[in-house]
Amino acid sequence: MKKFTMLVSLFCVCAFLAFGAGSKETPQQVVKEAGPITLTILTTATTQNPEGPLAQEFFDEFMRLNPEIKLEVTGVPMNQALTKITTLAAAGSLPDVFVNTENIIGQLYDMGICEDLTPYMTKAELENITESVRIGSTMENKLVLYPWYSGPNALIFRKDWLEEKGISAPKTLEEMRLAAKALTADTNKDSLVDRWGFGMIGTNDDSGQTRFVMILRGFGAKELYFQDGTWKTDIGSPASVEAFKYFTNLKNVDNVVPAGALENSFNENVNLLAAEQIGMLIAGSNSVGKIFSANPGLKGKIGSVIVPSGVTSYTPSSILGWSVNPSSKHKEAAVKFVKFVSSKKNAIKWVEVTGRIPCTNDAISDSEYLNTPLFEGFVAGFKAMEQAPNAPYYAEVKNVLGRTYQKLILNPALDATKEVQAAGREIQKIIDNNK
Amino acid sequence: MIKNTTDRLRQNSLGYIFIFPALFVLVAMIVYPMLYGIGISFFDTNLVNKWKFIGLKYYVRLLTDENFGRSIVKTLIFTFGTVAGRTFLGLLFATILVDKRIPFKPLFRSIIVLPWFFPDVVIGLLWKWLYNTNYGLINHLLLGLNMIKAPVEWLSNSSTAMGAVILVSIWKGFSFMVVMLMAALQTVSQDLYEAAEIDGCGRIGKFLHVTLPGIAPVLSTTVMLESMWSFKHFTLIWNLTYGGPVDATNVVSIDIYKTGFQYMRFGESATRAVYVFIIVIVISLLQRKFKNSKGY
Amino acid sequence: MKKHDAFPIGSFIILLVGCLMVLVPVLWMVITSLKSVPETFEIPPSLIPHAPSLAAYRTVLKDYSFGVFFKNSVIIVVASTFLTLFVATFAGFGVSRFEFKGKAGFLGFVLVTQMFPSVIMLIPYFRILKTYQLINTHLGLVLVYMSFQVPLCTWLMHSYFETIPKDLDDAASIDGLGKFRTFSRIILPLSLPGLASTAIYAFINSWNEFQFALVLTTTDLMKTVPIGIGQMIEDTKINWNEMMAASLLGSIPLIIIFLFFQKYFFAGLTAGSVKQ
């Protein structure tokens, strides 16, 4: 028995050493001097519709124009992108080009796997990127994400319903609350409310948390910000308490939110909007297309307005683009590829088909559909985009916010001030732990 | 008889040959990942460019972390509910489905195992839809049958969320029990039942004295395996509730995933995993002790 | 004995209720897969599709290159199931029928490999496959799935062998059969029900595995069926009808496998043969 155990542990140690050493000195891939080079690409575009087929068209076109470059594309669903990129990076198998977004840029940059793209670009090219996007793609003065498109959040609303009530698109959070109250109704007179003013995403996931932060910052409180060389939080301040109260009251006091708020993630709210059960929702421009495909009858009945403000208005940057692997052997080719995909012609085509906003000034000025009333709020939001905190532990901070609003919605009797202050202490602890 | 015994001794080394292929696969494939997982728990690391040795810091910190303790309790509740439910239903339906008097058995068997045939992701999302307060089929049906007066917020309510999640977990997984136990029931000799009948045993008596001892090795193995899986389970819960509302269904595997792949603190995530590892080992030791004391 | 043959009405009712509980969600999948996209979003949900159509199935088969996913899944799962059974049956028999040093240690070790939360092992698994140069090969995933299934299958086979009386071995030994032949001629046929159920287990679990298949492959050509299904969950919307159609299509091989194997549940062992 003892011998056997020893044998097994010996085995283990050997295996550990073998792999530990083996993975460090991975055989360098032999790159042929002549012949086409292979560029590996990880994207979220190809697994979606209508994005997939169009993206494939771009890739094929690129290979046709650049016969010396062969693209090897892998698609990954957005919700798995970070897991996949992290695994590949940790195993030293990162592709040459990979998807990056405002949501994961902090983590990926922190891992040191995003090449600074500034040296590969001319001044004109840099300046052509819209300012709000450029700021959102820059970390410590390095452009680490080459933007492709943007899908900023705005408040979308049922134009026809608001007109019926004689209300104009809400500009302030208070107006939004009143509009939500006005829209909430029992339309079939069975004494049960069947139409709700506001679609609340109350799940404690990224889409719920991000939307709450938009309201929180509207009240002038920041969940996390960098000042005087250190990260700080406003959670616990009177303004932050007001924000939590406003948000949770929508459900508990104003009753303008459909039942099941805490389980309704973005998908469920799209469903409710498509089924004409909610009147307003904070959503990205691309989701409008999905809503129309779910309910074609809504075309022309939806408008958008920049997220209503309290003391201020906050639209977090929304950018999807590419990062280039710093240890890639084909950086020039990689840059060529990302530039091609985001070129004016391709960008315009892309955003029109997928309902997004291009990231470059020349493409924006030529995208006529951006002038339609539907896009009013998205375009305004796009111009006002601010970079979200890029601390690598930002997701953890947002998780505390999500848990707190869920707690307050579930237990209306709780003292909001106390709970929010406790959340503030928890966030401070996270900041301290990561110093 | 003596000859037989020496024969046995001589042939016992053959055992190594029989287990060698399995041992080889496991040592080649799984030992390194486990050691890696344990190894990184001593580091503050994102696995790419940050490797800071911190020794037992995370172990100590987690021991005093209330949230961690709570998540372990949630996990135990989830595990117990899931395994108890699956075992009960597994025994029930396996017994019925080997009964010679039941007609159309192949059809019924195929229906009962259906939930097993779909990926966890799909089942999680499907049930989230079925549970939906506003447009879920469950509220729709219950309202239609006048069993409830107003829609129930199954997943938005701390008091129902865990139950709802466990129900899905049972639904998804009891088929495995049914199949394993059906096979085990086939090995119980019919003669023993007849003997028990002659001894005057009733249905329950026969079940306790003949069926249960007969399938005990398989039953205890499957219960043990089910407990281990349930303790580590992630996908269904994640797709149903993300661990919410508040922390109502926040089992430890959700924290492991979040700390690792969302917060990029793989060291701390691995520490949680090692704790789970230890707890599961303890559970299985206890279970084996129980099994031995029962004499199976 | 007569009352024995009476129709077990109580059991039958329980069975029907059980089947109903199982079937309602599954029927919902079928109904949804026959709906159009707008109809899947209707509130209240329609219980019968207005205009049932197979369009979603057509999309799944044509637009998602499901054929490739299917081919990959079949190759990987069949190979890993077959090898797993081979390895696990041997090990289970060895542990059940021999007394040797380290036997308890082996059983413990096998089980312990199943106790570590798998999320944290994604990265080391990738590194292992890379070291073996098996990334993006069928063999790589076959080995990974084997490492998941072998421990449990070993235990299951072990416990099935335990239910077969050891006297049979002795009898065979007196008849002059060696251990290997005892194993292949006497014990294996008797344990067919266990073997069949273990095979079903290994096949189904490998077939539906999602996370590792997703992370361990870096080309679209190597994707398996669950990954294809996972792709129908988009950023902002779930394509319900297509996802349900794909799931139902993906379950067909499992139903076939199950129907094929279930007859072996009852083939090997007849009550009389074990009587000692």
CSV table of N, CA, C and O in Angstrom, one decimal, chain A residues 4 11-13 15-16 19-20 23 79 82-83 86-87 89-90 107 110-113 196 203-205 251 258-265 267-268 271-272 277 392-393 395-396 399 403 406-407 410 426 433-434, chain B residues 16 19 23 27-28 31-32 35-36 39 46-50 52 57 61 65 67 128-129 131-135 151 153-158 240-242 244-247 257-259 261-266 268:
chain,number,residue,atom,x,y,z
A,4,PHE,N,2.8,1.6,-3.2
A,4,PHE,CA,1.9,2.0,-4.3
A,4,PHE,C,1.6,3.5,-4.2
A,4,PHE,O,1.8,4.2,-5.2
A,11,PHE,N,4.9,9.4,-9.8
A,11,PHE,CA,4.3,9.7,-11.1
A,11,PHE,C,3.8,11.1,-11.2
A,11,PHE,O,4.1,11.8,-12.2
A,12,CYS,N,3.1,11.5,-10.2
A,12,CYS,CA,2.5,12.9,-10.2
A,12,CYS,C,3.6,13.9,-10.3
A,12,CYS,O,3.5,14.8,-11.1
A,13,VAL,N,4.6,13.8,-9.5
A,13,VAL,CA,5.7,14.8,-9.5
A,13,VAL,C,6.3,14.8,-10.9
A,13,VAL,O,6.5,15.9,-11.5
A,15,ALA,N,5.0,13.9,-13.7
A,15,ALA,CA,4.1,14.5,-14.7
A,15,ALA,C,4.1,16.0,-14.5
A,15,ALA,O,4.1,16.8,-15.5
A,16,PHE,N,4.1,16.5,-13.3
A,16,PHE,CA,4.0,17.9,-13.0
A,16,PHE,C,5.2,18.6,-13.6
A,16,PHE,O,5.1,19.6,-14.3
A,19,PHE,N,5.2,18.7,-17.5
A,19,PHE,CA,4.3,19.6,-18.1
A,19,PHE,C,4.7,21.1,-17.7
A,19,PHE,O,4.6,22.0,-18.6
A,20,GLY,N,5.1,21.2,-16.5
A,20,GLY,CA,5.6,22.6,-16.1
A,20,GLY,C,6.7,23.1,-17.0
A,20,GLY,O,6.6,24.2,-17.5
A,23,SER,N,5.6,23.2,-21.0
A,23,SER,CA,4.7,24.2,-21.6
A,23,SER,C,5.5,25.5,-21.7
A,23,SER,O,5.1,26.4,-22.4
A,79,ASN,N,-20.6,35.6,-24.4
A,79,ASN,CA,-20.5,35.3,-23.0
A,79,ASN,C,-19.4,34.3,-22.6
A,79,ASN,O,-19.2,34.0,-21.5
A,82,LEU,N,-14.3,36.0,-22.7
A,82,LEU,CA,-13.3,36.3,-21.7
A,82,LEU,C,-12.6,34.9,-21.2
A,82,LEU,O,-11.4,34.8,-21.1
A,83,THR,N,-13.5,33.9,-21.0
A,83,THR,CA,-13.0,32.6,-20.5
A,83,THR,C,-12.0,32.1,-21.6
A,83,THR,O,-10.9,31.6,-21.2
A,86,THR,N,-8.7,34.2,-21.9
A,86,THR,CA,-7.9,34.0,-20.7
A,86,THR,C,-7.1,32.6,-20.8
A,86,THR,O,-5.9,32.5,-20.5
A,87,THR,N,-7.9,31.6,-21.1
A,87,THR,CA,-7.3,30.3,-21.2
A,87,THR,C,-6.2,30.3,-22.3
A,87,THR,O,-5.1,29.8,-22.0
A,89,ALA,N,-4.5,32.7,-23.4
A,89,ALA,CA,-3.3,33.5,-23.0
A,89,ALA,C,-2.5,32.8,-21.9
A,89,ALA,O,-1.3,32.8,-22.0
A,90,ALA,N,-3.2,32.2,-21.0
A,90,ALA,CA,-2.5,31.5,-19.9
A,90,ALA,C,-1.7,30.3,-20.5
A,90,ALA,O,-0.7,29.8,-19.9
A,107,GLN,N,-9.4,43.9,-17.8
A,107,GLN,CA,-8.8,42.6,-17.5
A,107,GLN,C,-7.7,42.2,-18.5
A,107,GLN,O,-6.6,41.8,-18.1
A,110,ASP,N,-4.6,44.3,-18.3
A,110,ASP,CA,-3.9,44.0,-17.1
A,110,ASP,C,-3.0,42.7,-17.3
A,110,ASP,O,-2.0,42.6,-16.6
A,111,MET,N,-3.5,41.9,-18.1
A,111,MET,CA,-2.7,40.7,-18.4
A,111,MET,C,-1.5,40.9,-19.3
A,111,MET,O,-0.7,40.0,-19.6
A,112,GLY,N,-1.5,42.1,-19.9
A,112,GLY,CA,-0.4,42.5,-20.8
A,112,GLY,C,-0.4,41.7,-22.1
A,112,GLY,O,0.6,41.4,-22.7
A,113,ILE,N,-1.7,41.5,-22.6
A,113,ILE,CA,-1.8,40.8,-23.9
A,113,ILE,C,-2.3,41.7,-25.0
A,113,ILE,O,-2.7,41.2,-26.0
A,196,TRP,N,-46.5,47.7,-18.5
A,196,TRP,CA,-45.6,48.3,-17.5
A,196,TRP,C,-44.8,49.4,-18.1
A,196,TRP,O,-44.4,49.3,-19.3
A,203,THR,N,-31.4,41.4,-12.8
A,203,THR,CA,-30.5,40.3,-12.5
A,203,THR,C,-29.2,40.8,-12.1
A,203,THR,O,-28.8,41.9,-12.5
A,204,ASN,N,-28.5,40.1,-11.3
A,204,ASN,CA,-27.1,40.5,-10.9
A,204,ASN,C,-26.1,40.0,-11.9
A,204,ASN,O,-25.2,39.2,-11.6
A,205,ASP,N,-26.3,40.4,-13.1
A,205,ASP,CA,-25.3,40.1,-14.1
A,205,ASP,C,-24.8,41.4,-14.7
A,205,ASP,O,-25.2,42.5,-14.3
A,251,LYS,N,-39.6,49.7,-8.6
A,251,LYS,CA,-40.3,48.4,-8.4
A,251,LYS,C,-41.2,48.4,-7.2
A,251,LYS,O,-42.4,48.0,-7.3
A,258,PRO,N,-42.5,45.2,-14.4
A,258,PRO,CA,-43.2,44.0,-14.4
A,258,PRO,C,-42.7,43.0,-13.3
A,258,PRO,O,-41.6,43.2,-12.8
A,259,ALA,N,-43.6,42.1,-12.9
A,259,ALA,CA,-43.2,41.1,-11.9
A,259,ALA,C,-42.0,40.3,-12.3
A,259,ALA,O,-41.7,40.2,-13.5
A,260,GLY,N,-41.3,39.7,-11.4
A,260,GLY,CA,-40.2,38.9,-11.7
A,260,GLY,C,-38.9,39.7,-12.1
A,260,GLY,O,-38.1,39.3,-12.8
A,261,ALA,N,-38.9,41.0,-11.5
A,261,ALA,CA,-37.8,41.9,-12.0
A,261,ALA,C,-36.4,41.3,-11.7
A,261,ALA,O,-35.5,41.5,-12.5
A,262,LEU,N,-36.2,40.5,-10.7
A,262,LEU,CA,-34.9,40.1,-10.3
A,262,LEU,C,-34.4,38.9,-11.2
A,262,LEU,O,-33.3,38.6,-11.2
A,263,GLU,N,-35.4,38.3,-11.9
A,263,GLU,CA,-34.9,37.2,-12.8
A,263,GLU,C,-34.9,37.7,-14.2
A,263,GLU,O,-34.4,36.9,-15.1
A,264,ASN,N,-35.5,38.8,-14.5
A,264,ASN,CA,-35.5,39.3,-15.9
A,264,ASN,C,-34.2,39.9,-16.3
A,264,ASN,O,-33.9,41.0,-16.0
A,265,SER,N,-33.4,39.1,-17.1
A,265,SER,CA,-32.2,39.7,-17.6
A,265,SER,C,-32.6,40.4,-18.9
A,265,SER,O,-33.7,40.6,-19.2
A,267,ASN,N,-32.5,39.5,-22.0
A,267,ASN,CA,-33.2,38.7,-22.9
A,267,ASN,C,-34.7,38.7,-22.6
A,267,ASN,O,-35.6,38.8,-23.5
A,268,GLU,N,-35.1,38.5,-21.3
A,268,GLU,CA,-36.5,38.5,-20.9
A,268,GLU,C,-37.1,39.9,-21.2
A,268,GLU,O,-38.3,39.9,-21.6
A,271,ASN,N,-37.9,40.3,-24.7
A,271,ASN,CA,-39.2,39.5,-24.9
A,271,ASN,C,-40.4,40.3,-24.5
A,271,ASN,O,-41.4,40.4,-25.2
A,272,LEU,N,-40.3,40.9,-23.3
A,272,LEU,CA,-41.5,41.7,-22.9
A,272,LEU,C,-41.7,42.9,-23.8
A,272,LEU,O,-42.9,43.2,-24.0
A,277,GLN,N,-45.4,44.6,-23.7
A,277,GLN,CA,-45.8,44.6,-22.3
A,277,GLN,C,-45.0,45.7,-21.5
A,277,GLN,O,-45.4,46.0,-20.3
A,392,PRO,N,-8.9,46.2,-12.9
A,392,PRO,CA,-9.2,44.8,-13.3
A,392,PRO,C,-10.3,44.2,-12.4
A,392,PRO,O,-10.9,43.2,-12.8
A,393,TYR,N,-10.5,44.8,-11.2
A,393,TYR,CA,-11.5,44.2,-10.3
A,393,TYR,C,-12.9,44.9,-10.4
A,393,TYR,O,-13.7,44.8,-9.6
A,395,ALA,N,-15.4,44.3,-12.3
A,395,ALA,CA,-16.5,43.4,-12.3
A,395,ALA,C,-17.0,43.0,-10.9
A,395,ALA,O,-18.1,42.8,-10.6
A,396,GLU,N,-16.0,42.9,-10.0
A,396,GLU,CA,-16.3,42.5,-8.6
A,396,GLU,C,-17.0,43.6,-7.9
A,396,GLU,O,-18.0,43.4,-7.1
A,399,ASN,N,-20.5,43.6,-9.0
A,399,ASN,CA,-21.3,42.5,-8.4
A,399,ASN,C,-21.9,42.9,-7.0
A,399,ASN,O,-23.0,42.6,-6.7
A,403,ARG,N,-25.8,42.9,-6.0
A,403,ARG,CA,-26.4,42.2,-4.9
A,403,ARG,C,-27.2,43.2,-4.0
A,403,ARG,O,-28.2,42.8,-3.4
A,406,GLN,N,-30.6,44.1,-5.5
A,406,GLN,CA,-31.5,43.0,-5.3
A,406,GLN,C,-32.0,42.8,-3.9
A,406,GLN,O,-33.2,42.6,-3.7
A,407,LYS,N,-31.1,43.0,-3.0
A,407,LYS,CA,-31.5,42.9,-1.6
A,407,LYS,C,-32.5,44.0,-1.2
A,407,LYS,O,-33.5,43.7,-0.5
A,410,LEU,N,-35.9,43.1,-2.8
A,410,LEU,CA,-36.5,42.0,-2.1
A,410,LEU,C,-37.1,42.3,-0.7
A,410,LEU,O,-38.1,41.8,-0.3
A,426,GLU,N,-17.8,47.3,1.6
A,426,GLU,CA,-17.4,46.1,0.9
A,426,GLU,C,-16.5,46.4,-0.3
A,426,GLU,O,-15.5,45.8,-0.6
A,433,ASN,N,-7.9,45.2,-1.0
A,433,ASN,CA,-7.3,43.9,-1.2
A,433,ASN,C,-6.5,43.9,-2.5
A,433,ASN,O,-5.6,43.0,-2.7
A,434,ASN,N,-6.8,44.8,-3.4
A,434,ASN,CA,-6.1,44.8,-4.7
A,434,ASN,C,-5.0,45.8,-4.8
A,434,ASN,O,-4.5,46.1,-5.9
B,16,TYR,N,-2.8,-5.8,-11.3
B,16,TYR,CA,-2.2,-4.6,-11.8
B,16,TYR,C,-2.3,-4.5,-13.3
B,16,TYR,O,-2.5,-3.4,-13.8
B,19,ILE,N,-5.7,-3.0,-14.0
B,19,ILE,CA,-6.0,-1.6,-13.7
B,19,ILE,C,-5.0,-0.7,-14.5
B,19,ILE,O,-5.2,0.5,-14.5
B,23,LEU,N,-5.2,3.5,-15.0
B,23,LEU,CA,-4.2,4.3,-14.2
B,23,LEU,C,-3.4,5.2,-15.2
B,23,LEU,O,-3.2,6.4,-14.9
B,27,VAL,N,-3.3,9.2,-15.0
B,27,VAL,CA,-2.0,9.9,-14.6
B,27,VAL,C,-1.6,10.8,-15.7
B,27,VAL,O,-1.2,12.0,-15.5
B,28,ALA,N,-1.8,10.4,-17.0
B,28,ALA,CA,-1.4,11.2,-18.1
B,28,ALA,C,-2.3,12.4,-18.3
B,28,ALA,O,-1.8,13.5,-18.7
B,31,VAL,N,-3.8,14.2,-13.5
B,31,VAL,CA,-2.9,14.5,-12.4
B,31,VAL,C,-2.4,15.9,-12.5
B,31,VAL,O,-2.4,16.7,-11.5
B,32,TYR,N,-1.9,16.3,-13.6
B,32,TYR,CA,-1.3,17.6,-13.8
B,32,TYR,C,-2.3,18.7,-13.6
B,32,TYR,O,-2.1,19.6,-12.8
B,35,LEU,N,-2.9,19.1,-9.8
B,35,LEU,CA,-1.7,19.7,-9.1
B,35,LEU,C,-1.6,21.2,-9.5
B,35,LEU,O,-1.3,22.0,-8.7
B,36,TYR,N,-1.9,21.5,-10.8
B,36,TYR,CA,-1.8,22.9,-11.2
B,36,TYR,C,-2.9,23.7,-10.4
B,36,TYR,O,-2.5,24.7,-9.9
B,39,GLY,N,-1.6,24.0,-7.0
B,39,GLY,CA,-0.4,24.9,-7.0
B,39,GLY,C,-0.8,26.4,-7.0
B,39,GLY,O,-0.2,27.2,-6.3
B,46,ASN,N,-3.0,36.1,-12.2
B,46,ASN,CA,-4.0,36.1,-13.3
B,46,ASN,C,-3.5,35.1,-14.3
B,46,ASN,O,-4.1,35.0,-15.4
B,47,LEU,N,-2.5,34.3,-14.0
B,47,LEU,CA,-2.1,33.2,-14.8
B,47,LEU,C,-1.3,33.6,-16.0
B,47,LEU,O,-0.8,32.8,-16.8
B,48,VAL,N,-1.2,34.9,-16.3
B,48,VAL,CA,-0.5,35.4,-17.4
B,48,VAL,C,0.8,36.1,-17.1
B,48,VAL,O,1.9,35.7,-17.2
B,49,ASN,N,0.6,37.3,-16.5
B,49,ASN,CA,1.8,38.1,-16.2
B,49,ASN,C,1.9,38.5,-14.7
B,49,ASN,O,2.7,39.3,-14.4
B,50,LYS,N,1.1,37.9,-13.9
B,50,LYS,CA,1.2,38.2,-12.5
B,50,LYS,C,1.3,36.9,-11.6
B,50,LYS,O,0.4,36.1,-11.6
B,52,LYS,N,2.5,36.1,-7.9
B,52,LYS,CA,3.0,36.6,-6.6
B,52,LYS,C,2.7,35.5,-5.6
B,52,LYS,O,1.6,35.1,-5.3
B,57,LYS,N,-2.2,32.7,2.4
B,57,LYS,CA,-3.0,33.9,2.7
B,57,LYS,C,-4.5,33.7,2.3
B,57,LYS,O,-5.4,34.0,3.1
B,61,ARG,N,-7.8,33.8,4.7
B,61,ARG,CA,-8.8,34.8,4.5
B,61,ARG,C,-10.2,34.2,4.3
B,61,ARG,O,-11.2,34.6,4.9
B,65,ASP,N,-14.2,34.3,6.0
B,65,ASP,CA,-15.1,35.0,5.1
B,65,ASP,C,-16.5,34.5,5.2
B,65,ASP,O,-16.8,33.3,4.9
B,67,ASN,N,-19.2,35.2,3.6
B,67,ASN,CA,-19.8,34.9,2.3
B,67,ASN,C,-19.4,33.5,1.8
B,67,ASN,O,-20.2,32.8,1.3
B,128,LYS,N,-35.7,28.5,-17.2
B,128,LYS,CA,-35.8,29.9,-16.9
B,128,LYS,C,-37.0,30.5,-17.6
B,128,LYS,O,-37.7,31.3,-17.0
B,129,TRP,N,-37.2,30.1,-18.8
B,129,TRP,CA,-38.3,30.6,-19.6
B,129,TRP,C,-39.6,30.0,-19.0
B,129,TRP,O,-40.6,30.8,-18.8
B,131,TYR,N,-40.2,29.2,-16.0
B,131,TYR,CA,-40.5,29.8,-14.7
B,131,TYR,C,-40.9,31.2,-14.8
B,131,TYR,O,-41.3,31.8,-13.8
B,132,ASN,N,-40.6,31.9,-15.9
B,132,ASN,CA,-40.8,33.3,-16.0
B,132,ASN,C,-42.1,33.8,-15.4
B,132,ASN,O,-43.2,33.2,-15.8
B,133,THR,N,-42.1,34.8,-14.6
B,133,THR,CA,-43.3,35.3,-13.9
B,133,THR,C,-44.4,35.7,-14.9
B,133,THR,O,-45.5,35.4,-14.7
B,134,ASN,N,-43.9,36.4,-16.0
B,134,ASN,CA,-44.9,37.0,-16.8
B,134,ASN,C,-45.4,36.1,-18.0
B,134,ASN,O,-46.6,36.1,-18.3
B,135,TYR,N,-44.5,35.4,-18.6
B,135,TYR,CA,-44.9,34.7,-19.7
B,135,TYR,C,-44.4,33.2,-19.7
B,135,TYR,O,-44.4,32.5,-20.7
B,151,PRO,N,-49.5,35.6,-10.5
B,151,PRO,CA,-48.3,34.9,-11.0
B,151,PRO,C,-47.3,34.8,-9.8
B,151,PRO,O,-47.1,35.8,-9.0
B,153,GLU,N,-43.4,34.7,-8.5
B,153,GLU,CA,-42.1,35.1,-9.0
B,153,GLU,C,-41.1,34.0,-8.6
B,153,GLU,O,-40.3,34.2,-7.7
B,154,TRP,N,-41.1,32.9,-9.3
B,154,TRP,CA,-40.3,31.7,-8.8
B,154,TRP,C,-38.9,32.0,-8.6
B,154,TRP,O,-38.3,31.6,-7.5
B,155,LEU,N,-38.2,32.6,-9.5
B,155,LEU,CA,-36.8,32.8,-9.4
B,155,LEU,C,-36.4,34.2,-8.9
B,155,LEU,O,-35.2,34.5,-8.6
B,156,SER,N,-37.4,35.0,-8.6
B,156,SER,CA,-37.0,36.4,-8.1
B,156,SER,C,-37.2,36.4,-6.6
B,156,SER,O,-37.2,37.5,-6.0
B,157,ASN,N,-37.5,35.3,-6.0
B,157,ASN,CA,-37.9,35.3,-4.6
B,157,ASN,C,-37.0,34.4,-3.8
B,157,ASN,O,-36.8,33.3,-4.2
B,158,SER,N,-36.4,35.0,-2.8
B,158,SER,CA,-35.4,34.2,-2.1
B,158,SER,C,-35.9,32.9,-1.5
B,158,SER,O,-35.2,31.9,-1.4
B,240,LEU,N,-29.9,29.7,-14.7
B,240,LEU,CA,-31.2,30.0,-14.1
B,240,LEU,C,-31.2,31.3,-13.3
B,240,LEU,O,-32.1,32.2,-13.4
B,241,THR,N,-30.2,31.5,-12.5
B,241,THR,CA,-30.3,32.7,-11.5
B,241,THR,C,-29.0,33.5,-11.4
B,241,THR,O,-29.0,34.5,-10.7
B,242,TYR,N,-27.9,33.1,-12.0
B,242,TYR,CA,-26.6,33.7,-11.7
B,242,TYR,C,-26.2,33.7,-10.2
B,242,TYR,O,-25.5,34.5,-9.7
B,244,GLY,N,-28.4,34.4,-7.9
B,244,GLY,CA,-29.3,35.3,-7.2
B,244,GLY,C,-30.6,34.6,-6.8
B,244,GLY,O,-30.8,33.4,-7.0
B,245,PRO,N,-31.7,35.3,-6.4
B,245,PRO,CA,-31.6,36.7,-6.1
B,245,PRO,C,-30.9,37.0,-4.8
B,245,PRO,O,-30.9,36.1,-3.9
B,246,VAL,N,-30.2,38.1,-4.7
B,246,VAL,CA,-29.2,38.4,-3.6
B,246,VAL,C,-28.2,37.2,-3.7
B,246,VAL,O,-27.7,36.9,-4.7
B,247,ASP,N,-28.1,36.4,-2.6
B,247,ASP,CA,-27.2,35.2,-2.7
B,247,ASP,C,-28.0,33.9,-2.5
B,247,ASP,O,-27.4,32.9,-2.2
B,257,TYR,N,-16.1,30.3,-10.3
B,257,TYR,CA,-16.1,30.8,-11.7
B,257,TYR,C,-15.9,32.3,-11.7
B,257,TYR,O,-15.1,32.8,-12.4
B,258,LYS,N,-16.7,33.0,-10.9
B,258,LYS,CA,-16.6,34.5,-10.9
B,258,LYS,C,-15.2,35.0,-10.5
B,258,LYS,O,-14.7,35.8,-11.1
B,259,THR,N,-14.7,34.5,-9.4
B,259,THR,CA,-13.4,34.9,-8.9
B,259,THR,C,-12.3,34.6,-10.0
B,259,THR,O,-11.4,35.4,-10.1
B,261,PHE,N,-12.7,33.5,-13.6
B,261,PHE,CA,-12.8,34.0,-15.0
B,261,PHE,C,-13.5,35.4,-15.2
B,261,PHE,O,-13.6,35.9,-16.3
B,262,GLN,N,-14.0,36.0,-14.1
B,262,GLN,CA,-14.5,37.3,-14.2
B,262,GLN,C,-13.6,38.3,-13.5
B,262,GLN,O,-13.4,39.4,-14.0
B,263,TYR,N,-13.2,37.9,-12.3
B,263,TYR,CA,-12.3,38.9,-11.5
B,263,TYR,C,-10.8,38.6,-11.8
B,263,TYR,O,-10.0,39.3,-11.2
B,264,MET,N,-10.5,37.6,-12.5
B,264,MET,CA,-9.1,37.3,-12.8
B,264,MET,C,-8.3,37.1,-11.6
B,264,MET,O,-7.1,37.4,-11.6
B,265,ARG,N,-8.9,36.6,-10.5
B,265,ARG,CA,-8.0,36.2,-9.4
B,265,ARG,C,-8.0,34.7,-9.2
B,265,ARG,O,-8.7,34.1,-8.4
B,266,PHE,N,-7.2,34.1,-10.1
B,266,PHE,CA,-7.2,32.6,-10.2
B,266,PHE,C,-6.7,32.0,-8.9
B,266,PHE,O,-7.1,30.9,-8.6
B,268,GLU,N,-7.2,32.9,-5.8
B,268,GLU,CA,-8.3,32.8,-4.8
B,268,GLU,C,-9.3,31.8,-5.3
B,268,GLU,O,-9.9,31.1,-4.5
